[in-house]
Every structure is written in C-alpha cells, then in structure tokens.
Amino acid sequence: MSRLLIASNRLPITIQPEGDGFELRPSSGGLATALRGPHAKGDGLWFGWPGDVSLATPEQRARIDAELVERRLVPIDLTAAEVAHYYDGFSNGAVWPLFHYSLDKVRLEAREDWVTYQHVNQRFAEAIAARTQPGDLVWIHDYHLMLVPEYLRRLVPGARIGFFLHIPFPAADVFRILPWREEVLRGLMGADLLGFHTGEYLTNFARSAAQVLATDLDVDVLRWADHSVRLGTFPIGVDAAAFAADSPEVDAELAALRKNTAGRRLILGIDRLDYTKGILRRLLAFERLLEGDQTLHERVQLLQIAVPSRESIDSYADLRKEANELVGRINAAHGTPTRVPVHFLYRSVPFEQLVALYRAADIMLVTPIRDGMNLVAKEYCAARTDGGGVLVLSEFAGAADELREALIVNPYDLDAVERTIGAALQMPEEERRLRMERLHARVLEADVARWHRRFVDELERVPVLPARNAVEGGRSLSEEVSRLREAPSLLVLLDYDGTLVPYAMMPELARPDPELQSLLGRLAARPGARVHVLTGRTPASIERLLGEQPVGLCAEHGYWCRPDPTRPWTVRVTGSLGWKEPVGALLADLAARTPGAFVEEKTSALAFHYRAVDPTLASARVHELRARLAAEARTDIELLEGSRVIEVRLPGVSKSIVAAALIADMPAGTAIFAGGDDRTDEDLFSALPPEAVSVRVGRGRSLARFRVDDVSAFRALLGALV
Ligand code: ADQ
C-alpha cells in the first residue's frame, strides 16, 4: 500500500479558543467523518485549514503544532481576509450556488475572491509538493481546491493525483456561466483520476470539458493535449455499522423521545442550514398538509433540526430568518395551547441522540433542491435495524440513484411533496418493511470504507512514471543543451504543430512566423547539423509552410520523406492501399450523418476530423467507427487517435521507424535533440538512444527526458542550440 496524502479545506479537527487556551475538536460534516478512520489507521498526511489560531501565543502555537504533528496533520493557515475571499467569497459565494443551480445567488463580481482562491490553492499545492515522496498517492477533496491538481502537477510532474468532488457537477450550460470556467477545468484536469458521486455529474463534467477545452472522451478516459484523466463514479457511503449499533445511551434517548411524542407520528428533517437543502419548501408542503386535514396536527409532529452553517454569508442569515417566520406562521395557524405542529431547533445534536432520532422518526424528509449525495438519507437507513420508518427523498439528491426504494419526490412540486408525505403516513406495514429492509441492507454494504477503498484502489492503478523521465546522470536540461551546442555532429528531429507553432483553429493558419523561419535557418546552417521536421500533415501541406527552409521534411508520420529542398519526395513504407476505397466509403457515410465532421484524404491514411462536432455525437460516431471496422476484422489497417481526429492508416508507418532511419544515416557518435507534443511524438522518443536529449512540450505523461511548458519555451531551447 502506498502512502496516502489527503488535502481538504478543513482538517478533521478544528482548533477553537477555550478558556485561556485552545482546544482541538473533531470537525463536523460528511467529508471529515468519512476520511477520519482510514487516516488514523494509515501512515499518510492530511493537509487543511486548522481554524483560526491567530490569537495563540507562541507557546500555545507550539503546543498546537505538536498535537498536529502527532496526528500527522499539516496545517495550512489562512488569514481572516483569505477566509473571507477564498472560502466565503469564491467557494461558498460563487461555486457552491452555481453547482447547486441556485443561479440567483451566484456571486459573479468576484475577481478579488478569485485571485485569493488561486493563491490559497497554490499554497496547498506547495505544501503538498514539499512533503510528497515518490510512490505517494495524493487525494484532493472538493470544490475549495479545484486548482490544486494542476498546480501540484507543475511542481511534481510525476505525482499520482486523485480528486473527488463532494457536490454536484452541474450541466454544461450552467457550468459555462462561471467566468473562470476554463481555469477551473484546467485545474481539475491536472489530476490522474477524477471522482464523482453519480454518473450524471461525471457526464456533465465530461461535456463541460469537451465544450470548453475540446477534450475527447474515450469510454471513461478524458484525453486533453495528450494528458489522460480517468473519470469514475464513487458514491460515498456512511459509517453504517456505527449507525446500526445498539447502545444503552441510544436506547435511553429513544425512550425519552417516544415519551415526548406520545401518540403522535414523528416526521423528521435534519440538515445543515443551507438553501440547497429545501427546508423552506418542505415547511410549505407540511403547511398544505395541515390545511388539507384540520385534525392532522393532533396526530403528527414535524421536528426540523438544522445546524447553523456559513453564518457570515448573507443568504444563510436570510434563510434562518425566513425559516423562523414560516415556522411561526404555521404554528400560529395550526397550534393549540398544548401542541405546536412544528419544532425547529438550530443546533448540532450528539451522535447517540442523532441515532435515536433516526430510530424514532416514522417519516424522514430529505428533500433538497440539489445535493451532491446527502448522507442524512443514508444514515437514516443505516439506523433502521428494525425495518421501520419511511424515507421521502428528493430526486435531486445524488442518493436517489441508489436508494430507489425510498419515496422519490420532486421537491419543487409542493403538491407532490404533500401527497407523498400523506402516502408515507398511510403506507401499509408490510410495504414499509420491505422497502426499508432493502435500503438498510444496501447502505450497510456500500459503506464509507468501501467508498474509500474503491477510490484508492483505482488511484493506485495509475502507473508510476518510468525512470527514464528522471534527469539522468543528474544533468539538467540547460547543461544538456550546452553539451549539444559543442557537439561536432548534431541531429535535430522536430514535430511541427503544437511544438514549433501553437495549434490553430484551421491547419492552414498555423503558419511559421519570421522568428521561426530565422531560427530554423540558423539551426540548419550550424556546421555538422541536420534538421528534420516530422509531421502528420500531407507533403503538400507541410511543403506550403516549410518548403523554402533548408530542412528535411517527413510527412504523414514518415510515409513520405524529402531529405532537403533539392531532392524529391519518396515513399518510405510499402504496403497495399486497397483498403482506402471501402474504408473511405464508410467514413464518408459517417461524416454525412455528423454535422461539423469531415474526412481528409492522405496517401497512406484517411482522417476523420470532428473538432467542430457536438461532443456526445462525436463520441457515438467514434464508437460506431471502431465497431464497424472491428466487424470487418481488417488486418491491413491501424487506427491512430489524435486530438479530435481519428486516423485510419497503413500499418507500420510511425515516427519511430523514420527516426531510426534518420539516426542510422548520421555518423556514429552524433548528438541527438528531439521535441514533440503529442502521442505520435512518443513513438519518436521511443526510438531514441538513452543519451539523446528529448523534450516534451506541454503536459501529459511522456517518455521524453525533459519537459517545457509551451511553444515559446521550446523555441528558446532551439535558439540556445545555435
Ligand atoms: P453536506 O452538505 O454537509 O455534505 P450531508 O451529506 O447531508 O451534507 O452531510 C451532513 C452531515 O452532517 C451528516 O453526517 C449529518 O449527520 C450531519 N448533521 C447534519 N445536521 C446535524 C445535526 N443537527 N446534528 C448533528 N449532525 C448533523 C457535502 C455535500 C453532500 C455530500 C457530502 C459527502 O453537500 O451532498 O453527501 O458532502 O460527500
């Protein structure tokens, strides 16, 4: 088992002022509860905010730090201003409402919040990078830290990074409202594994990434600029055994509750006080129920418990006021001197009392307008060892995917909620038992330990990078470049698009600028140097761009080569091209049914381009293409997937074969420099001897020994070779 490093906004303990000193208390909330157990058993670290300790004296701080070290917790201290902008402003003021479809509450004028959000995410990444060892797994949690995967990837390129989102990922049309949508997606795409509670959130994410970043989805792998991210659904569970366990304390609480409700059926709501939890609409539906049956208040009692939350944000303070007013109105209209129909408590209840409440509740109302998962629903089912109780569950909670035997309801439809509570009150005992036994068993099996194990197992599958990625012999890239500058004989092998020039909207537009022209000219004129450009383009296309340059050109990934401008193009690979006609007809048929797609004909290949196609349709067409070719069982072709293009080509054509031939043409002892940015360039790198200097432009796992960020950094290297 690898060591696991966890990062979340809060540490699983919160430090609070207590008397003259400070006290460590367990943090509340589903995430802290879910990960606390496994962290305690392992040997990893946990990074997060410990709470406000700015008033601690140096001695108190030393004591706090010693306690944190003891528990393998690494504090990321936040100033009051950082909490205001990163946490309240951006995370909870913009992302939270947007991702829960509460568009009227989204803070869009949040530039300063965004800057702080980036800054705090960078601090998390630096703290993690400083403690990461080879082989570690890093698991980052939730919407507060969506940029950490990318920032950490820059600092530790080989890190194995997982990210789990605890809230919904909204539909692409909603996500795209976010002014910082592209940065957020880039941030998340730094991970190797991205986890969501449901398939719907995963699909929403994949569509958003396709629309904003032009990523490609291949079953469950999202490819972007040659970096692959695996997507998975990992519905979180609860510590079910703890909720199912019997104890004298729970029994005593239960007896007390039963005495108080004497004769009345208990309807229960338990939530963090948050506008997403649907508390107001729940109260309105209950009010309608009471209005429809004037005697009902004699027989039922609604108990709503809400833990105060995020009180420094206006919309949360408003919610509390509105809830109070509504409860007052209902009780005034339907209460009697001895009975009030609604009890509303603002507080957290201790664990034993929580379990007793779940066991006492005849009906549990979990009716959020949106909720990533909702653990309360699962805790209720886990606690019902007696097979009693009815769960009324919103279809907009992630939990509705799994808890199908609950009464599923649309929380926006007050009549439906009212009717469903009525049906729950009337439900025959046998049906109630059948449904709850099923729910209880499922929640016990799919518990939080299983969630944890599934995610970590999947992350563990991410391969550790091959050793050749490390800087061999300890020489840095600039030392290697100085060495090549002095070499009497030098071979330079270069990809074109994405390496020498940035990608353009249309291939014709990716023209070499004067700087590049001059650079290639000077490089080729260097004594003892040979320069070749290896591209997937056709001979005509690359010749239009670089025909005047004193460099060798290899087109169609090495099918065609032209060693210098004075010599003709020749074919380097032989093989029958008889497949082109039937496969061409198949591709033409696909393109005709796919708005935005087109087929490009090369000599050795046919390329199906779909950059401008709707992503869902594109992925369906790629699958269809694969299936139809597989059905024909052809051995005379192979498939090559690029960035939003799939190429059917003659087998045996690849940059590795042509690179090997070009190397063999040079005198022994020739120094080699190679650069590329995509999958076909990995073929090139694989053909190089170990001492060659290979450079990958951009992100993604690579066989190259070195990496630079972008085209301009790569050109600077070429300049240094001259
Ligand atoms: P939350 O929005 O915090 O979690 P939820 O999943 O319901 O929502 O978890 C709340 C937790 O707090 C539960 O464990 C519950 O028992 C506890 N709790 C609530 N009220 C309480 C009270 N009055 N007293 C004591 N305990 C109380 C976020 C997402 C969810 C997702 C979780 C986990 O918003 O959708 O399910 O993360 O991924």
Coordinates of N, CA and C in Angstrom, one line a residue, residues 127-253:
A127 N 2.6 23.2 -0.2 CA 2.7 22.5 1.0 C 2.8 21.0 0.7
I128 N 1.9 20.5 -0.2 CA 1.8 19.1 -0.5 C 3.1 18.7 -1.3
A129 N 3.5 19.5 -2.2 CA 4.8 19.2 -3.0 C 6.0 19.0 -2.1
A130 N 6.0 19.9 -1.1 CA 7.2 19.8 -0.2 C 7.3 18.5 0.6
R131 N 6.1 17.8 0.8 CA 6.1 16.6 1.6 C 5.9 15.3 0.7
T132 N 5.7 15.5 -0.6 CA 5.5 14.3 -1.4 C 6.7 13.5 -1.7
Q133 N 6.6 12.2 -1.5 CA 7.7 11.3 -1.8 C 7.3 10.4 -3.0
P134 N 8.3 9.9 -3.8 CA 8.0 9.1 -4.9 C 7.1 7.9 -4.5
G135 N 6.1 7.6 -5.3 CA 5.2 6.5 -5.0 C 4.0 6.9 -4.2
D136 N 3.9 8.1 -3.6 CA 2.8 8.5 -2.8 C 1.6 8.7 -3.6
L137 N 0.4 8.5 -3.0 CA -0.9 8.9 -3.7 C -1.4 10.2 -3.0
V138 N -1.8 11.1 -3.9 CA -2.4 12.4 -3.3 C -3.9 12.4 -3.6
W139 N -4.7 12.6 -2.6 CA -6.1 12.7 -2.8 C -6.7 14.0 -2.4
I140 N -7.1 14.8 -3.3 CA -7.6 16.2 -3.0 C -9.1 16.2 -3.0
H141 N -9.7 16.9 -2.1 CA -11.1 16.9 -1.9 C -11.8 18.2 -2.2
D142 N -12.8 18.2 -3.0 CA -13.9 19.1 -3.1 C -13.6 20.5 -3.7
Y143 N -14.7 21.3 -3.8 CA -14.7 22.5 -4.6 C -13.9 23.6 -4.1
H144 N -13.4 23.5 -2.9 CA -12.5 24.6 -2.4 C -11.1 24.5 -3.1
L145 N -10.8 23.3 -3.6 CA -9.4 23.0 -4.0 C -9.3 22.6 -5.5
M146 N -10.1 23.1 -6.3 CA -10.2 22.6 -7.7 C -8.9 22.9 -8.6
L147 N -8.1 23.9 -8.1 CA -6.9 24.2 -8.9 C -5.7 23.4 -8.4
V148 N -5.8 22.8 -7.3 CA -4.6 22.1 -6.7 C -4.1 21.0 -7.6
P149 N -4.9 20.2 -8.3 CA -4.3 19.2 -9.2 C -3.3 19.8 -10.2
E150 N -3.7 20.8 -10.9 CA -2.8 21.4 -11.9 C -1.6 22.0 -11.2
Y151 N -1.8 22.8 -10.2 CA -0.6 23.5 -9.5 C 0.4 22.4 -9.0
L152 N -0.2 21.3 -8.4 CA 0.7 20.3 -7.9 C 1.4 19.6 -9.0
R153 N 0.7 19.3 -10.1 CA 1.3 18.7 -11.3 C 2.5 19.4 -11.8
R154 N 2.4 20.8 -11.8 CA 3.5 21.6 -12.2 C 4.7 21.4 -11.3
L155 N 4.5 21.3 -10.0 CA 5.6 21.2 -9.1 C 6.1 19.8 -9.0
V156 N 5.3 18.8 -9.1 CA 5.7 17.4 -9.1 C 5.1 16.6 -10.3
P157 N 5.7 16.7 -11.5 CA 5.1 16.2 -12.7 C 4.7 14.7 -12.6
G158 N 5.4 14.0 -11.9 CA 5.1 12.5 -11.8 C 4.2 12.1 -10.7
A159 N 3.6 13.1 -10.0 CA 2.7 12.7 -8.8 C 1.5 12.0 -9.3
R160 N 1.0 11.1 -8.4 CA -0.2 10.4 -8.7 C -1.3 11.1 -8.0
I161 N -2.2 11.8 -8.7 CA -3.1 12.8 -8.1 C -4.6 12.3 -8.4
G162 N -5.4 12.2 -7.3 CA -6.8 11.9 -7.4 C -7.6 13.1 -6.9
F163 N -8.8 13.4 -7.4 CA -9.6 14.5 -6.9 C -11.0 13.9 -6.8
F164 N -11.7 14.2 -5.7 CA -13.1 13.8 -5.5 C -13.9 15.1 -5.3
L165 N -15.0 15.2 -6.0 CA -16.0 16.3 -5.9 C -17.2 15.8 -5.0
H166 N -17.4 16.5 -3.9 CA -18.5 16.1 -3.0 C -19.8 16.7 -3.3
I167 N -19.8 17.7 -4.2 CA -21.1 18.4 -4.6 C -21.4 18.0 -6.0
P168 N -22.6 18.4 -6.5 CA -22.9 18.0 -7.9 C -21.9 18.7 -8.9
F169 N -21.7 18.2 -10.0 CA -21.1 19.0 -11.1 C -22.3 19.3 -12.0
P170 N -22.6 20.6 -12.3 CA -23.8 21.0 -13.0 C -23.7 20.7 -14.4
A171 N -24.9 20.8 -15.1 CA -25.0 20.6 -16.5 C -24.1 21.7 -17.2
A172 N -23.6 21.3 -18.4 CA -22.6 22.2 -19.0 C -23.1 23.6 -19.3
D173 N -24.3 23.7 -19.6 CA -24.9 25.1 -19.9 C -24.8 26.0 -18.6
V174 N -25.0 25.3 -17.5 CA -24.9 26.1 -16.2 C -23.4 26.3 -15.8
F175 N -22.6 25.3 -15.9 CA -21.2 25.5 -15.6 C -20.5 26.6 -16.4
R176 N -20.9 26.7 -17.6 CA -20.3 27.6 -18.5 C -20.5 29.1 -18.2
I177 N -21.5 29.3 -17.2 CA -21.7 30.7 -16.7 C -20.5 31.2 -16.0
L178 N -19.8 30.3 -15.3 CA -18.6 30.7 -14.5 C -17.6 31.5 -15.3
P179 N -17.3 32.7 -15.0 CA -16.3 33.4 -15.8 C -14.9 32.7 -15.8
W180 N -14.6 31.9 -14.7 CA -13.3 31.3 -14.6 C -13.4 29.8 -15.0
R181 N -14.4 29.5 -15.9 CA -14.6 28.0 -16.2 C -13.4 27.3 -16.7
E182 N -12.7 28.0 -17.6 CA -11.6 27.4 -18.3 C -10.5 27.1 -17.3
E183 N -10.2 28.0 -16.4 CA -9.1 27.8 -15.4 C -9.5 26.7 -14.4
V184 N -10.8 26.6 -14.1 CA -11.2 25.6 -13.1 C -11.1 24.2 -13.8
L185 N -11.5 24.1 -15.1 CA -11.4 22.8 -15.7 C -9.9 22.4 -15.9
R186 N -9.1 23.4 -16.3 CA -7.6 23.1 -16.4 C -7.1 22.6 -15.1
G187 N -7.5 23.2 -14.0 CA -7.1 22.9 -12.6 C -7.4 21.4 -12.4
L188 N -8.7 21.0 -12.6 CA -9.1 19.6 -12.4 C -8.4 18.6 -13.3
M189 N -8.2 19.1 -14.5 CA -7.5 18.2 -15.5 C -6.1 17.8 -15.1
G190 N -5.5 18.5 -14.1 CA -4.2 18.1 -13.7 C -4.2 16.8 -12.9
A191 N -5.4 16.3 -12.6 CA -5.4 15.0 -11.8 C -5.3 13.8 -12.8
D192 N -5.0 12.7 -12.2 CA -5.0 11.4 -13.0 C -6.3 10.7 -12.9
L193 N -7.0 11.0 -11.7 CA -8.3 10.3 -11.5 C -9.3 11.4 -10.9
L194 N -10.5 11.5 -11.5 CA -11.5 12.4 -11.0 C -12.7 11.6 -10.6
G195 N -13.1 11.8 -9.4 CA -14.3 11.0 -8.9 C -15.5 11.9 -8.6
F196 N -16.7 11.3 -8.9 CA -18.0 12.0 -8.7 C -18.9 11.0 -8.0
H197 N -20.0 11.6 -7.4 CA -20.9 10.7 -6.7 C -21.8 9.9 -7.7
T198 N -22.1 10.6 -8.8 CA -23.1 9.9 -9.8 C -22.6 10.0 -11.2
G199 N -23.2 9.1 -12.0 CA -22.9 9.1 -13.5 C -23.3 10.4 -14.1
E200 N -24.4 11.0 -13.6 CA -24.8 12.3 -14.2 C -23.8 13.4 -14.0
Y201 N -23.2 13.5 -12.8 CA -22.2 14.5 -12.6 C -21.0 14.3 -13.5
L202 N -20.6 13.0 -13.6 CA -19.5 12.7 -14.5 C -19.7 13.1 -15.9
T203 N -20.9 12.8 -16.4 CA -21.3 13.2 -17.8 C -21.3 14.7 -17.9
N204 N -21.8 15.4 -16.9 CA -21.8 16.9 -17.0 C -20.4 17.4 -17.1
F205 N -19.5 16.8 -16.3 CA -18.1 17.3 -16.3 C -17.5 17.0 -17.7
A206 N -17.7 15.8 -18.2 CA -17.1 15.4 -19.5 C -17.6 16.4 -20.6
R207 N -18.9 16.7 -20.6 CA -19.4 17.6 -21.6 C -18.9 19.0 -21.5
S208 N -18.7 19.5 -20.2 CA -18.2 20.8 -20.0 C -16.8 20.9 -20.5
A209 N -16.0 19.8 -20.2 CA -14.6 19.8 -20.6 C -14.5 19.8 -22.1
A210 N -15.4 19.0 -22.7 CA -15.4 18.9 -24.2 C -15.7 20.3 -24.8
Q211 N -16.7 20.9 -24.2 CA -17.1 22.2 -24.8 C -16.1 23.3 -24.6
V212 N -15.5 23.3 -23.4 CA -14.6 24.5 -23.1 C -13.1 24.2 -23.5
L213 N -12.7 22.9 -23.3 CA -11.3 22.7 -23.5 C -11.1 21.8 -24.8
A214 N -12.2 21.3 -25.4 CA -12.1 20.4 -26.6 C -11.4 19.1 -26.2
T215 N -11.8 18.5 -25.1 CA -11.2 17.2 -24.7 C -12.0 16.1 -25.4
D216 N -11.4 14.9 -25.4 CA -12.1 13.8 -26.0 C -12.4 12.8 -25.0
L217 N -13.6 12.2 -25.0 CA -13.9 11.2 -24.0 C -13.8 9.8 -24.7
D218 N -13.1 8.9 -24.1 CA -13.0 7.5 -24.7 C -13.4 6.6 -23.5
V219 N -14.6 6.2 -23.6 CA -15.3 5.4 -22.5 C -15.2 6.2 -21.2
D220 N -14.2 5.9 -20.4 CA -14.1 6.6 -19.1 C -12.8 7.4 -19.0
V221 N -12.1 7.6 -20.1 CA -10.8 8.3 -20.1 C -11.0 9.6 -20.9
L222 N -10.7 10.7 -20.2 CA -10.8 12.0 -20.9 C -9.4 12.4 -21.4
R223 N -9.2 12.6 -22.7 CA -7.9 13.0 -23.2 C -7.9 14.5 -23.5
W224 N -6.8 15.1 -23.1 CA -6.7 16.5 -23.4 C -5.2 16.8 -23.6
A225 N -4.9 17.4 -24.8 CA -3.5 17.7 -25.1 C -2.6 16.6 -24.6
D226 N -3.1 15.4 -24.9 CA -2.3 14.2 -24.6 C -2.1 13.8 -23.2
H227 N -2.8 14.5 -22.3 CA -2.8 14.1 -20.9 C -4.2 13.3 -20.7
S228 N -4.1 12.2 -20.1 CA -5.3 11.4 -19.9 C -5.8 11.5 -18.4
V229 N -7.1 11.6 -18.2 CA -7.6 11.7 -16.9 C -8.7 10.6 -16.8
R230 N -8.7 9.7 -15.9 CA -9.7 8.7 -15.7 C -10.9 9.3 -14.9
L231 N -12.1 9.1 -15.4 CA -13.3 9.6 -14.7 C -14.0 8.4 -14.0
G232 N -14.5 8.5 -12.8 CA -15.2 7.4 -12.2 C -16.3 7.9 -11.3
T233 N -17.3 7.0 -11.1 CA -18.3 7.3 -10.1 C -18.1 6.5 -8.8
F234 N -18.0 7.2 -7.7 CA -17.7 6.6 -6.4 C -18.7 7.2 -5.4
P235 N -20.0 6.6 -5.4 CA -21.0 7.2 -4.5 C -20.5 7.0 -3.0
I236 N -20.4 8.1 -2.3 CA -19.9 8.0 -0.9 C -21.0 7.3 0.0
G237 N -20.5 6.6 1.0 CA -21.3 5.9 1.9 C -21.2 6.5 3.3
V238 N -21.8 5.9 4.3 CA -21.7 6.3 5.7 C -21.1 5.2 6.5
D239 N -20.7 5.5 7.8 CA -20.1 4.5 8.7 C -21.3 3.8 9.2
A240 N -21.9 2.9 8.3 CA -23.2 2.3 8.6 C -23.2 1.5 9.8
A241 N -22.1 0.7 10.1 CA -22.1 -0.1 11.3 C -22.3 0.7 12.6
A242 N -21.7 1.9 12.6 CA -21.9 2.8 13.8 C -23.3 3.2 14.0
F243 N -24.0 3.5 12.9 CA -25.4 3.9 13.0 C -26.3 2.7 13.3
A244 N -25.9 1.5 12.9 CA -26.7 0.3 13.2 C -26.5 -0.3 14.6
A245 N -25.4 0.2 15.2 CA -25.1 -0.4 16.5 C -26.0 -0.1 17.6
D246 N -26.3 -1.0 18.6 CA -27.1 -0.7 19.7 C -26.2 -0.2 20.9
S247 N -26.8 0.6 21.7 CA -26.1 1.0 22.9 C -27.1 1.5 23.9
P248 N -26.8 1.4 25.2 CA -27.7 1.8 26.2 C -28.0 3.3 26.1
E249 N -27.0 4.1 25.7 CA -27.3 5.6 25.5 C -28.3 5.8 24.5
V250 N -28.2 5.1 23.4 CA -29.2 5.3 22.3 C -30.6 4.9 22.8
D251 N -30.6 3.7 23.5 CA -31.9 3.2 24.0 C -32.6 4.3 24.9
A252 N -31.7 4.9 25.8 CA -32.3 5.8 26.8 C -32.8 7.0 26.0
E253 N -32.1 7.5 25.0 CA -32.6 8.7 24.2 C -33.9 8.4 23.5

